[in-house]
GROMACS .gro file of C-alpha atoms in nm:
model
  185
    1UNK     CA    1   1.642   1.005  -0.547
    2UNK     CA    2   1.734   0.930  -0.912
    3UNK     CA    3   1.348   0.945  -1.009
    4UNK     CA    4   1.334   1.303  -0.789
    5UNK     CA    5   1.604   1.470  -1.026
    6UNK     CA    6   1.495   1.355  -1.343
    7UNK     CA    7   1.138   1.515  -1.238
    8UNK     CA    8   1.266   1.791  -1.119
    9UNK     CA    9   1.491   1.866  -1.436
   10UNK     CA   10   1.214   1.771  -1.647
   11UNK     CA   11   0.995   2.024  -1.498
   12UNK     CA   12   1.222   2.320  -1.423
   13UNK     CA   13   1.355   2.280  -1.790
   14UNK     CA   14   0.969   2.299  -1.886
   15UNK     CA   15   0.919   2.567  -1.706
   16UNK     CA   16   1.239   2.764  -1.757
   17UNK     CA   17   1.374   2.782  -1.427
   18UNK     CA   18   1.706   2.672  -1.312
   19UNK     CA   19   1.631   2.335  -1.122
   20UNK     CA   20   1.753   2.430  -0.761
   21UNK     CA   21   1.526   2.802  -0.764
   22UNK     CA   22   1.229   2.573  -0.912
   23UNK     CA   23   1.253   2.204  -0.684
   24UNK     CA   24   1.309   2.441  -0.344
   25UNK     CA   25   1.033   2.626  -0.466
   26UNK     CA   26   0.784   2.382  -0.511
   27UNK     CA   27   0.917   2.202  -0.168
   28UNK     CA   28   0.796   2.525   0.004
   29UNK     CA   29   0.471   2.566  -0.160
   30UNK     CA   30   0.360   2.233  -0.125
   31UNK     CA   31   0.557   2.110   0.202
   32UNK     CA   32   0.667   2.377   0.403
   33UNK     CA   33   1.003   2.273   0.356
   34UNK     CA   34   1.322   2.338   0.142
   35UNK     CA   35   1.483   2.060   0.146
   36UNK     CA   36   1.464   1.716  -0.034
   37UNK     CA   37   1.596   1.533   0.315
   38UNK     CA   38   1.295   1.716   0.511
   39UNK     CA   39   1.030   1.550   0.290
   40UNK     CA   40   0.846   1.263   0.445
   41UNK     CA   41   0.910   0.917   0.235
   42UNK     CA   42   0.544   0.918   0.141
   43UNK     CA   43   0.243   1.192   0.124
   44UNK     CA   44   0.506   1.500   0.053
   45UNK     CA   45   0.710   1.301  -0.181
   46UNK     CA   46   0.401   1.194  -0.375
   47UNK     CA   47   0.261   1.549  -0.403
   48UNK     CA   48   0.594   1.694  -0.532
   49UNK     CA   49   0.681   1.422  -0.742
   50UNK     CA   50   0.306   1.489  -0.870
   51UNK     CA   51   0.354   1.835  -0.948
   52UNK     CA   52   0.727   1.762  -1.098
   53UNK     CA   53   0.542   1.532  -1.305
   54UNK     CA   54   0.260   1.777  -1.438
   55UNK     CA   55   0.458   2.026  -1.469
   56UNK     CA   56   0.656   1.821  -1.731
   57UNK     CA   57   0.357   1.738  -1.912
   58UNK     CA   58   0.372   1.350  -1.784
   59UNK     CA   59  -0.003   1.346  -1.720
   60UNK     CA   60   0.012   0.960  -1.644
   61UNK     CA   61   0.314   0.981  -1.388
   62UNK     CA   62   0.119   1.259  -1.234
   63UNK     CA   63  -0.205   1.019  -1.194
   64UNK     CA   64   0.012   0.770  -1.145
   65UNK     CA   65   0.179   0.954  -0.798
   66UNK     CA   66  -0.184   1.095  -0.691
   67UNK     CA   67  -0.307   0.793  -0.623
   68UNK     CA   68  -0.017   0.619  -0.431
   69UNK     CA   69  -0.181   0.624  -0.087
   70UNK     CA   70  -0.449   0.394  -0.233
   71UNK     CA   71  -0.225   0.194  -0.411
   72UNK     CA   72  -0.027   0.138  -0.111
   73UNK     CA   73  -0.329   0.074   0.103
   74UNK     CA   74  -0.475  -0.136  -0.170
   75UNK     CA   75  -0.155  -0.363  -0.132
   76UNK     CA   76  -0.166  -0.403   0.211
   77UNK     CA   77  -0.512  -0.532   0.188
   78UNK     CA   78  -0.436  -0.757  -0.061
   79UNK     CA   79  -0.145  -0.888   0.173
   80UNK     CA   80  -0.373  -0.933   0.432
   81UNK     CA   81  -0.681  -1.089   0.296
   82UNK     CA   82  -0.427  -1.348   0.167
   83UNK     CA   83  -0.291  -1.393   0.468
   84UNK     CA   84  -0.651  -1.445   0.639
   85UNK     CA   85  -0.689  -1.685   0.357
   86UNK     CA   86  -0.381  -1.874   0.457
   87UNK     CA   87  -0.507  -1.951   0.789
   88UNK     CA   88  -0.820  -2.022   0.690
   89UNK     CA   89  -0.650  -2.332   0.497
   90UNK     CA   90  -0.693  -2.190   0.139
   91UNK     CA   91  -0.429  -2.196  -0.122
   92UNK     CA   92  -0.237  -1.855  -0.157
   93UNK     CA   93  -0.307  -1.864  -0.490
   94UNK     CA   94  -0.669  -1.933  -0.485
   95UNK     CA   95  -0.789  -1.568  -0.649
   96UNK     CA   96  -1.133  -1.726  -0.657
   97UNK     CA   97  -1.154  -1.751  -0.252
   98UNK     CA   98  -0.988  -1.441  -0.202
   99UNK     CA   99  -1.188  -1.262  -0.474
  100UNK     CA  100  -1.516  -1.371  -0.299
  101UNK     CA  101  -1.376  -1.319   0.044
  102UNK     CA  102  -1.279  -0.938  -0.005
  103UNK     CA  103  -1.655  -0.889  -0.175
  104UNK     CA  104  -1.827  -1.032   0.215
  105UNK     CA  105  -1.563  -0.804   0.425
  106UNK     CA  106  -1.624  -0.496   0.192
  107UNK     CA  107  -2.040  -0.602   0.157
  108UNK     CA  108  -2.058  -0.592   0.520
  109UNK     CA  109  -1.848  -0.337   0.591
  110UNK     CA  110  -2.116  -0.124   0.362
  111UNK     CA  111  -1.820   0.079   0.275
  112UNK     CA  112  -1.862   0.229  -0.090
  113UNK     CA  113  -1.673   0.104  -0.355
  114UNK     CA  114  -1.636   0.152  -0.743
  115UNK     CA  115  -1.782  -0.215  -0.856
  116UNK     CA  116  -1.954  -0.537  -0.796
  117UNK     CA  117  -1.690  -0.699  -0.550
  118UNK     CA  118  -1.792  -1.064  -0.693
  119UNK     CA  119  -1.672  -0.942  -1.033
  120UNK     CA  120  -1.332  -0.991  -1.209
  121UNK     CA  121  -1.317  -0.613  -1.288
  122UNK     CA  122  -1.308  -0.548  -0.915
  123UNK     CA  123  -1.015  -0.333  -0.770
  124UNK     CA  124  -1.100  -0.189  -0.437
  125UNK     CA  125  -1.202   0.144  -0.627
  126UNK     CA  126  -1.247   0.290  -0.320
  127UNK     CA  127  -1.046   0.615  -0.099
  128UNK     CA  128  -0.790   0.567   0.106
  129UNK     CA  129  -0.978   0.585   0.434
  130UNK     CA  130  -1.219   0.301   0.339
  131UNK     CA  131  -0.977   0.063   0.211
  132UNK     CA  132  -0.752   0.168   0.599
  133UNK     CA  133  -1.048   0.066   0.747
  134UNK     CA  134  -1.107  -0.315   0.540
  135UNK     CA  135  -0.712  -0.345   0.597
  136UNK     CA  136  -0.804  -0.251   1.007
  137UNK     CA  137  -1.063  -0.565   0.951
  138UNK     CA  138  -0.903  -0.769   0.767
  139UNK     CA  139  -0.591  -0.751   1.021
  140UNK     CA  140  -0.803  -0.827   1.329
  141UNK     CA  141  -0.938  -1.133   1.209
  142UNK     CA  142  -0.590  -1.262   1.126
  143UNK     CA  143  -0.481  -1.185   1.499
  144UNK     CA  144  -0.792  -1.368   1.627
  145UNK     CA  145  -0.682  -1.654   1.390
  146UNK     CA  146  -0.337  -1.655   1.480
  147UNK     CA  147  -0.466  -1.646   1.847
  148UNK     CA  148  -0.695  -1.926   1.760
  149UNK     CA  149  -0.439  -2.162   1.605
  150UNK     CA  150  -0.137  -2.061   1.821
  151UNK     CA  151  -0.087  -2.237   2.165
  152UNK     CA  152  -0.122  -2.032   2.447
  153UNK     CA  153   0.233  -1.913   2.595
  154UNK     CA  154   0.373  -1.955   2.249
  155UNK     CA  155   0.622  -1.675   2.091
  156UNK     CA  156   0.410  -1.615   1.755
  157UNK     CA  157   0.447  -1.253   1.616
  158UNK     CA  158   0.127  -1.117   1.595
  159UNK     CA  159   0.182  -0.828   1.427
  160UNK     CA  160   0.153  -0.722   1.046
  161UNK     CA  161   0.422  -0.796   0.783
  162UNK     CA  162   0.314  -0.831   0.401
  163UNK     CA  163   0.593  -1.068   0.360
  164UNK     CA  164   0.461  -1.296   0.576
  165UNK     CA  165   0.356  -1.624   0.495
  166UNK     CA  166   0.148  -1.859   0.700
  167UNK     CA  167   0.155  -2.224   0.708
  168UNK     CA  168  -0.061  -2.453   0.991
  169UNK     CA  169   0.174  -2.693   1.114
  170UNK     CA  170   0.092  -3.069   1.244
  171UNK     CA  171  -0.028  -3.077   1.655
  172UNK     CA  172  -0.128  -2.711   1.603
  173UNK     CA  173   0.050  -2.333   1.574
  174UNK     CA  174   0.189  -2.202   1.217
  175UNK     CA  175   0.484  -2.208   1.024
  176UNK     CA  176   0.551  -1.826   0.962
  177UNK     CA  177   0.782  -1.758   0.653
  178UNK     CA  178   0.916  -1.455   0.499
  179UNK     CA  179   0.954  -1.374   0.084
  180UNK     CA  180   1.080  -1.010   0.074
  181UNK     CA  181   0.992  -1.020  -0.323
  182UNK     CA  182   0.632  -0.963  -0.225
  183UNK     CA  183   0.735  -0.646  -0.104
  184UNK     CA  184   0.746  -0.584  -0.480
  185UNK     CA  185   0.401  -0.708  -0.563
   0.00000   0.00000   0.00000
């Protein structure tokens, strides 16, 4: 909320409104709504933050907040690929194997992206719907793996948490640990 008044303060005082006539405005052009508790947490807070932002004459935090979906997607691919990785066997930190992983998902997947995957200047330059759909395929494989390495009748979470660490454990299943502070990555 901090970040929303500054933008909003910084813009109306651009602009020469008084900051309550000018944020409720905006709300209602963009959003439909005139109130900061109505927006969702995501797609209308990006596009009004966005157009605080511009309206300022911060070009980069405007750029910066019209490309959050992909960012956000982009990180939950990268949580999941590392995952995969992890039950694959391969060191979390192993860029190499992830690098070349990612570039036979997204070379199979024939979805279009912005750069040779195998290269170090690759980052999933792609929109948000393609990189939804390599996170969709990257998450299945980890349930078939979990599946795969988890007893039958055993209480493993299947589902998807980016905090989420995987570790094969001796006689078979996994070792599942959580590090909130890759929330942050």
């Amino acid at each position: 909320m901090a970040a929303y008044w500054r933008a909003a303060s910084a813009a109306a005082r651009e602009i020469g409104e008084p900051v309550d006539a000018y944020r409720k405005r905006i709300m209602k052009e963009l959003c439909g709504v005139d109130s900061v508790k109505k927006l969702n947490r995501t797609t209308d807070y990006d596009a009004v933050m966005r157009r605080f932002a511009a309206d300022a004459g911060d070009y980069a935090a405007a750029a910066r907040y019209a490309v959050s979906d992909s960012r956000r997607m982009a990180f939950l691919v990268r949580a999941c690929a590392r995952q995969v990785l992890q039950l694959n066997g391969c060191h979390a930190g192993d860029a190499g194997a992830a690098r070349n992983y990612l570039a036979g998902v997204v070379g199979r997947s024939r979805l279009l992206c912005g750069g040779d995957p195998r290269s170090l200047s690759f980052w999933l330059d792609m929109d948000p719907c393609g990189l939804r759909a390599v996170f969709c395929m990257l998450d299945v494989h980890r349930r078939r793996l979990l599946r795969r390495i988890c007893p039958t009748g055993s209480d493993a979470f299947f589902g998807f948490d980016p905090a989420a660490t995987y570790a094969p454990k001796d006689g078979g299943g996994v070792v599942i640990t959580y590090d909130r502070r890759r929330d942050m990555e």
